[in-house]
């Protein structure tokens, strides 16, 4: 819908980012993300549903444990927090409209400072919600998901919904209620729970069973509340194994699925998977995608990447074509994401201090993923990969193998078959051949 400016232009000298194709020399153009291009029956825009993360792009200041801010924002200058929050919203919508990406995501405290009582904070967020609603209308940019930041404030140091002190749990609940109200008011399509402090540092002071039951109860109450208010969207849990707590309850996809099953929460919740969280858990992102897809719970994605050498959540912008091509093979096979989209939960490096860097980061991310999606579709069209996979299991497609899958054989029958049949022949898994096959398309 064109570029949306506030009182002033924050990203001067950068105009609308357009698709110019792989051969362009313009670094401020998309080479692969051609939003209207149709792949596997849908446009790239419909497949990818890219979102900009408010926290990394407009709040994150480049600080790290060893040093303060390196990113200085012109929208962060006014004294009054509401005026400052409005400036930030102006900058955000200018940026998103220039990039032409369809969605954004936020935590409550990204939008406006929460520095008062519960009711004062609610009032501030409501004021900004009104403002964001106008911005959304003017730009066509939509809210992919909202969430509550239940990890930064010191009251959450022992956990939020899993805090051993009930009064802190009520504060967490209140914050969720207010964030849900804002998400609903903005037509948010989903709501995310990432439990930053939901875990423990030491079992010596922790009743894990009780804490997890409290978390489940808050999820249930939150869903109930939102549904009563007419929210039709999806709820996602975002797994992460550690950081900030030593051991987070939502460790990985399989753990979260077990938890959801245990507390009967599978109807309303599915997963928001993040690349760097997968690798922190000792998995590939592809593994996490496959676990969620197999359970029918592949909801939404946080796109970023970790670092091969560092063991923490570096949240770099995605640029690994192989990783994302393999990922899209899984996503396409699963029929796409259920209700979610792809949020760039990624930040520019501490020393990427030019305004243009924020554009390069998102353009590179969008192009990497678009290119990977197109590549994965070509691999699927070619067919040899999927054919190899299915043929690998064809001994279960007929005869006793089929009867086994249908649950119609007992252990004695399997014993009998093994004793009657010769030693199974060796069948190659042909991994190197398949890796070469994928490389042909990249
Ligand atoms: C942090 C998480 C966070 C969630 C939203 O590691 O990825 O950014 O996506 O709370
Ligand atoms: Ni995330
Ligand atoms: Ni993360």
XYZ file of C-alpha atoms and ligand atoms in Angstrom:
454
model
C 0.000 0.000 0.000
C 2.991 2.301 -0.277
C 5.251 3.919 2.243
C 3.690 5.066 5.530
C 5.450 7.943 7.231
C 4.760 9.634 10.577
C 5.774 13.211 11.405
C 9.247 12.586 10.077
C 11.104 10.125 7.909
C 13.382 7.830 9.942
C 14.973 5.780 7.180
C 15.945 8.606 4.856
C 17.425 7.786 1.507
C 15.861 4.323 1.380
C 12.694 3.925 -0.620
C 10.404 1.048 -1.416
C 12.310 -2.247 -1.588
C 11.269 -4.011 -4.767
C 11.852 -7.378 -6.360
C 14.480 -6.960 -9.066
C 15.492 -10.575 -9.721
C 18.701 -12.556 -9.102
C 20.852 -10.500 -11.474
C 20.352 -7.075 -9.978
C 23.335 -5.229 -8.540
C 21.161 -3.222 -6.165
C 21.804 -4.389 -2.590
C 18.515 -2.810 -1.493
C 16.318 -5.037 -3.635
C 14.893 -8.534 -3.373
C 16.532 -11.098 -5.611
C 14.287 -14.023 -4.765
C 11.386 -12.745 -2.714
C 8.922 -11.991 -5.473
C 5.812 -11.758 -3.269
C 3.312 -12.567 -6.018
C 5.260 -15.432 -7.590
C 3.271 -18.661 -7.443
C 5.026 -21.760 -6.099
C 3.249 -25.018 -5.298
C -0.154 -23.431 -5.750
C 0.311 -20.344 -3.559
C 2.136 -17.038 -3.813
C 5.395 -16.637 -1.917
C 3.651 -14.084 0.264
C 0.994 -16.622 1.205
C 3.509 -19.372 1.930
C 5.955 -17.298 3.899
C 3.825 -14.715 5.733
C 6.930 -12.818 6.838
C 6.820 -10.817 10.029
C 9.176 -8.209 11.460
C 9.987 -8.614 15.166
C 9.344 -5.331 16.980
C 11.737 -6.163 19.812
C 14.868 -6.883 17.802
C 14.328 -4.282 15.118
C 13.082 -1.277 17.089
C 14.071 -1.890 20.745
C 17.217 -4.009 20.611
C 20.099 -1.649 21.081
C 23.161 -3.738 20.315
C 24.056 -4.166 23.979
C 25.643 -7.405 25.166
C 26.766 -8.669 28.600
C 30.057 -6.822 28.120
C 28.909 -3.479 26.873
C 26.022 -1.088 26.506
C 24.171 0.162 23.513
C 25.673 0.652 20.081
C 22.410 1.209 18.202
C 21.040 4.707 18.728
C 17.559 5.376 17.472
C 16.081 8.726 16.563
C 12.689 7.328 17.646
C 14.006 6.787 21.147
C 14.690 10.383 22.098
C 11.566 11.931 23.598
C 11.142 12.033 27.397
C 7.470 11.118 27.518
C 7.051 7.370 27.108
C 3.816 7.622 25.102
C 5.316 10.129 22.687
C 8.388 7.919 22.388
C 6.276 4.843 21.770
C 4.378 6.656 19.035
C 7.634 7.657 17.358
C 8.761 4.052 17.503
C 5.495 2.907 15.924
C 5.995 5.498 13.179
C 9.493 4.176 12.544
C 8.308 0.570 12.601
C 5.545 1.148 10.095
C 7.768 3.224 7.865
C 10.307 0.387 7.896
C 7.784 -2.391 7.316
C 5.997 -0.536 4.563
C 9.302 0.183 2.834
C 10.201 -3.505 3.041
C 6.740 -4.531 1.866
C 6.505 -7.346 4.405
C 2.980 -8.233 5.482
C 3.202 -8.798 9.263
C 4.797 -7.838 12.549
C 4.992 -9.399 16.021
C 5.427 -7.811 19.441
C 5.658 -8.274 23.180
C 3.553 -5.847 25.216
C 6.645 -4.075 26.578
C 8.152 -3.624 23.115
C 5.335 -1.290 22.205
C 5.426 0.940 25.259
C 7.401 0.962 28.518
C 5.747 -0.924 31.365
C 6.970 1.157 34.277
C 3.797 1.557 36.338
C 1.137 -0.451 38.128
C -0.842 -3.145 36.332
C -3.607 -0.666 35.560
C -1.241 2.095 34.451
C 0.537 -0.288 32.104
C -2.770 -1.446 30.718
C -3.727 2.145 30.034
C -0.455 2.837 28.219
C -0.776 -0.250 26.060
C -4.392 0.611 25.217
C -3.310 4.068 24.110
C -0.699 2.571 21.812
C -3.046 -0.130 20.578
C -5.290 2.610 19.231
C -2.310 4.154 17.495
C -1.110 0.847 16.054
C -4.577 0.127 14.783
C -4.512 3.292 12.699
C -1.043 2.450 11.428
C -2.148 -1.042 10.453
C -5.099 0.387 8.589
C -3.010 2.913 6.691
C -0.290 0.430 5.737
C -2.077 -2.904 5.400
C 0.569 -4.443 7.688
C -1.044 -6.954 10.064
C -0.233 -8.456 13.429
C 0.923 -12.076 13.081
C 1.074 -12.567 16.832
C 1.242 -10.770 20.104
C 2.790 -11.953 23.346
C 3.597 -10.839 26.873
C 7.151 -10.352 28.060
C 7.147 -12.369 31.287
C 10.900 -12.570 31.637
C 12.551 -9.128 31.786
C 11.028 -7.640 34.928
C 12.779 -8.521 38.189
C 9.530 -9.817 39.720
C 9.855 -12.759 37.313
C 13.340 -13.779 38.424
C 11.933 -16.997 39.969
C 9.560 -17.613 37.089
C 6.326 -16.049 35.846
C 3.417 -18.509 35.667
C 5.701 -21.068 37.353
C 6.782 -18.747 40.171
C 6.660 -20.356 43.631
C 4.894 -17.194 44.878
C 1.214 -17.010 43.918
C 1.174 -13.215 43.873
C 3.743 -13.218 41.061
C 1.608 -15.728 39.172
C -1.296 -13.258 39.350
C 0.930 -10.539 37.880
C 1.899 -12.852 35.043
C -1.763 -13.664 34.432
C -2.734 -9.994 34.432
C -0.049 -9.224 31.900
C -1.236 -12.059 29.656
C -4.822 -10.801 29.897
C -3.776 -7.297 28.864
C -1.573 -8.593 26.019
C -4.440 -10.778 24.811
C -6.776 -7.774 24.829
C -4.283 -5.818 22.731
C -3.736 -8.727 20.336
C -7.478 -9.144 19.861
C -8.054 -5.406 19.426
C -5.429 -5.363 16.674
C -6.886 -8.345 14.854
C -3.791 -10.390 15.756
C -3.929 -13.738 14.036
C -2.171 -15.716 16.766
C -0.836 -15.477 20.294
C 2.525 -16.864 21.453
C 3.743 -18.178 24.780
C 7.471 -18.251 25.180
C 8.362 -19.067 28.761
C 11.605 -17.205 29.248
C 11.715 -17.772 32.995
C 9.533 -20.875 33.040
C 12.117 -23.365 34.166
C 14.569 -23.637 37.004
C 18.109 -22.930 38.054
C 18.313 -25.527 40.831
C 16.138 -28.494 41.764
C 17.109 -27.934 45.398
C 14.505 -25.171 45.612
C 12.097 -26.282 42.892
C 8.917 -28.364 42.814
C 8.906 -29.061 39.108
C 5.614 -30.919 39.067
C 3.705 -28.133 40.788
C 5.291 -25.433 38.654
C 4.393 -27.174 35.412
C 0.826 -27.732 36.577
C 0.559 -23.993 37.278
C 1.838 -23.187 33.803
C -0.760 -25.520 32.277
C -3.499 -23.920 34.359
C -2.566 -20.424 33.168
C -2.535 -21.635 29.556
C -6.008 -23.081 30.029
C -7.345 -19.906 31.618
C -5.764 -17.699 28.956
C -7.288 -19.712 26.145
C -10.647 -19.707 27.880
C -10.518 -15.941 28.327
C -9.508 -15.238 24.733
C -12.121 -17.559 23.299
C -14.796 -15.869 25.397
C -13.692 -12.582 23.879
C -14.139 -14.061 20.416
C -10.480 -14.727 19.557
C -10.418 -17.292 16.763
C -6.668 -17.454 16.226
C -4.112 -20.027 17.232
C -2.026 -20.185 20.376
C 1.569 -21.259 20.033
C 4.160 -22.429 22.518
C 7.747 -21.695 21.574
C 10.217 -24.344 22.751
C 13.694 -23.429 23.940
C 15.965 -25.651 26.044
C 17.892 -23.137 28.148
C 18.740 -19.460 28.454
C 17.743 -17.603 30.508
C 17.035 -20.465 32.920
C 19.379 -23.422 33.123
C 16.594 -25.835 32.262
C 13.464 -24.533 30.570
C 10.312 -26.600 30.815
C 9.526 -26.124 27.109
C 12.802 -27.783 26.172
C 12.081 -28.820 22.594
C 9.199 -29.801 20.320
C 8.874 -33.340 21.646
C 8.864 -32.138 25.262
C 6.220 -29.508 24.586
C 4.035 -31.973 22.713
C 4.199 -34.366 25.673
C 3.272 -31.522 28.016
C 0.338 -30.426 25.866
C -0.898 -33.989 25.714
C -0.547 -34.473 29.458
C -2.627 -31.378 30.221
C -5.111 -31.869 27.405
C -4.135 -28.667 25.592
C -3.691 -30.033 22.074
C -6.895 -28.528 20.690
C -5.856 -24.916 20.997
C -2.088 -24.933 21.065
C 0.546 -25.813 18.528
C 4.206 -24.926 18.151
C 6.208 -21.890 17.189
C 9.637 -23.274 16.284
C 12.838 -21.271 16.208
C 16.031 -22.285 14.439
C 18.485 -21.201 17.124
C 16.376 -22.860 19.832
C 16.496 -26.135 17.935
C 20.256 -26.051 17.692
C 20.600 -25.119 21.375
C 18.578 -28.246 22.142
C 21.082 -30.329 20.196
C 18.719 -30.795 17.271
C 18.631 -29.542 13.747
C 15.782 -27.182 12.901
C 14.640 -29.823 10.430
C 14.292 -32.316 13.267
C 12.067 -29.952 15.234
C 9.943 -29.251 12.165
C 9.481 -32.932 11.501
C 8.523 -33.693 15.111
C 5.890 -30.937 15.053
C 4.636 -31.854 11.579
C 4.242 -35.511 12.516
C 2.100 -34.489 15.484
C 0.031 -32.143 13.293
C 1.275 -29.190 15.357
C 3.419 -27.190 12.947
C 2.080 -23.742 13.739
C 4.567 -20.954 13.121
C 8.287 -20.230 12.798
C 10.844 -17.861 14.242
C 13.499 -17.529 11.567
C 17.072 -16.879 12.597
C 20.284 -18.821 12.937
C 22.791 -19.702 15.614
C 26.508 -19.778 15.349
C 28.462 -22.969 14.702
C 30.955 -22.109 17.419
C 28.915 -20.330 20.096
C 26.555 -22.074 22.475
C 23.987 -19.346 22.959
C 21.036 -17.763 21.217
C 22.875 -15.438 18.832
C 19.681 -14.772 16.832
C 21.456 -13.928 13.597
C 19.446 -13.418 10.456
C 18.948 -16.615 8.459
C 21.266 -17.162 5.500
C 21.786 -20.899 5.272
C 20.226 -22.098 2.026
C 20.793 -25.777 2.709
C 19.186 -25.628 6.135
C 16.128 -23.826 4.791
C 15.795 -25.927 1.660
C 15.681 -29.060 3.781
C 13.258 -27.265 6.105
C 10.888 -26.322 3.309
C 10.889 -29.901 2.061
C 9.352 -30.783 5.430
C 7.037 -27.788 5.568
C 5.719 -28.353 2.032
C 5.230 -32.053 2.656
C 3.267 -31.158 5.797
C 0.988 -28.872 3.798
C 2.402 -25.621 5.199
C 2.143 -23.844 8.534
C -1.076 -23.973 10.488
C -2.160 -20.407 10.982
C 1.268 -18.958 11.627
C 3.931 -17.337 9.528
C 7.652 -16.676 9.569
C 8.806 -14.109 12.077
C 12.339 -12.787 11.807
C 13.280 -13.311 15.428
C 16.733 -12.023 14.570
C 18.896 -9.044 15.266
C 21.646 -7.244 13.459
C 25.072 -7.580 14.969
C 26.275 -5.171 17.616
C 28.593 -3.503 15.130
C 26.055 -3.263 12.297
C 25.253 0.314 13.118
C 24.000 1.846 9.872
C 20.304 2.369 9.250
C 20.711 0.408 6.044
C 21.897 -2.655 7.994
C 18.370 -3.270 9.256
C 17.236 -3.403 5.628
C 20.086 -5.649 4.484
C 19.314 -8.033 7.316
C 15.639 -8.433 6.434
C 16.210 -8.488 2.678
C 18.806 -11.235 3.073
C 16.524 -13.219 5.343
C 13.540 -12.928 3.021
C 15.646 -13.836 -0.013
C 17.245 -16.849 1.651
C 13.878 -18.258 2.614
C 12.182 -17.468 -0.686
C 15.022 -19.079 -2.608
C 14.959 -22.125 -0.343
C 11.213 -22.510 -0.771
C 11.509 -22.309 -4.554
C 14.356 -24.833 -4.459
C 12.452 -27.234 -2.224
C 9.500 -27.088 -4.561
C 11.736 -27.901 -7.537
C 13.156 -30.888 -5.672
C 9.662 -32.091 -4.935
C 8.599 -31.616 -8.569
C 11.595 -33.634 -9.699
C 10.283 -36.364 -7.447
C 13.313 -38.612 -6.956
C 13.789 -37.671 -3.308
C 10.229 -38.349 -2.172
C 10.163 -41.470 -4.301
C 13.304 -42.794 -2.666
C 11.868 -42.146 0.790
C 8.626 -43.900 0.117
C 10.242 -46.860 -1.619
C 12.485 -47.302 1.370
C 9.414 -48.358 3.340
C 7.634 -50.414 0.705
C 8.078 -53.663 2.630
C 5.293 -52.297 4.827
C 3.007 -51.644 1.878
C 1.832 -55.203 1.362
C 1.794 -58.659 2.909
C 2.900 -59.211 6.486
C 4.565 -55.769 6.663
C 1.225 -54.162 5.975
C -0.514 -56.402 8.473
C 2.112 -55.418 11.054
C 1.411 -51.721 10.476
C -2.273 -52.387 10.864
C -1.607 -53.967 14.250
C -2.676 -57.394 13.102
C 0.459 -59.401 13.944
C 1.687 -60.543 17.342
C 5.237 -61.003 18.566
C 5.105 -64.776 18.018
C 4.218 -64.254 14.383
C 7.190 -61.887 13.950
C 9.384 -64.500 15.614
C 8.080 -67.131 13.241
C 8.728 -64.942 10.159
C 12.276 -64.235 11.264
C 13.030 -67.875 11.916
C 11.677 -68.939 8.534
C 13.290 -66.170 6.470
C 16.962 -65.763 5.523
C 19.165 -62.994 6.967
C 17.842 -59.640 5.625
C 19.917 -58.260 2.780
C 21.813 -54.992 3.274
C 19.958 -52.007 1.795
C 21.824 -48.744 1.340
C 20.407 -45.564 2.885
C 22.214 -43.663 0.103
C 22.649 -40.489 2.109
C 25.496 -39.100 -0.002
C 23.530 -39.685 -3.191
C 20.575 -37.808 -1.708
C 22.755 -34.936 -0.497
C 24.152 -34.615 -4.009
C 20.638 -34.697 -5.399
C 19.642 -31.720 -3.240
C 22.815 -29.841 -4.143
C 21.892 -30.105 -7.802
C 18.941 -27.824 -7.188
C 20.654 -25.245 -4.955
C 13.740 -15.662 22.892
C 12.504 -15.922 22.162
C 11.550 -14.749 22.096
C 10.194 -15.235 21.668
C 9.076 -14.317 22.009
O 14.709 -16.426 22.827
O 12.828 -16.377 20.891
O 12.052 -13.768 21.250
O 10.154 -15.478 20.303
O 8.951 -14.127 23.362
Ni 11.547 -16.590 19.281
Ni 15.158 -16.969 20.609
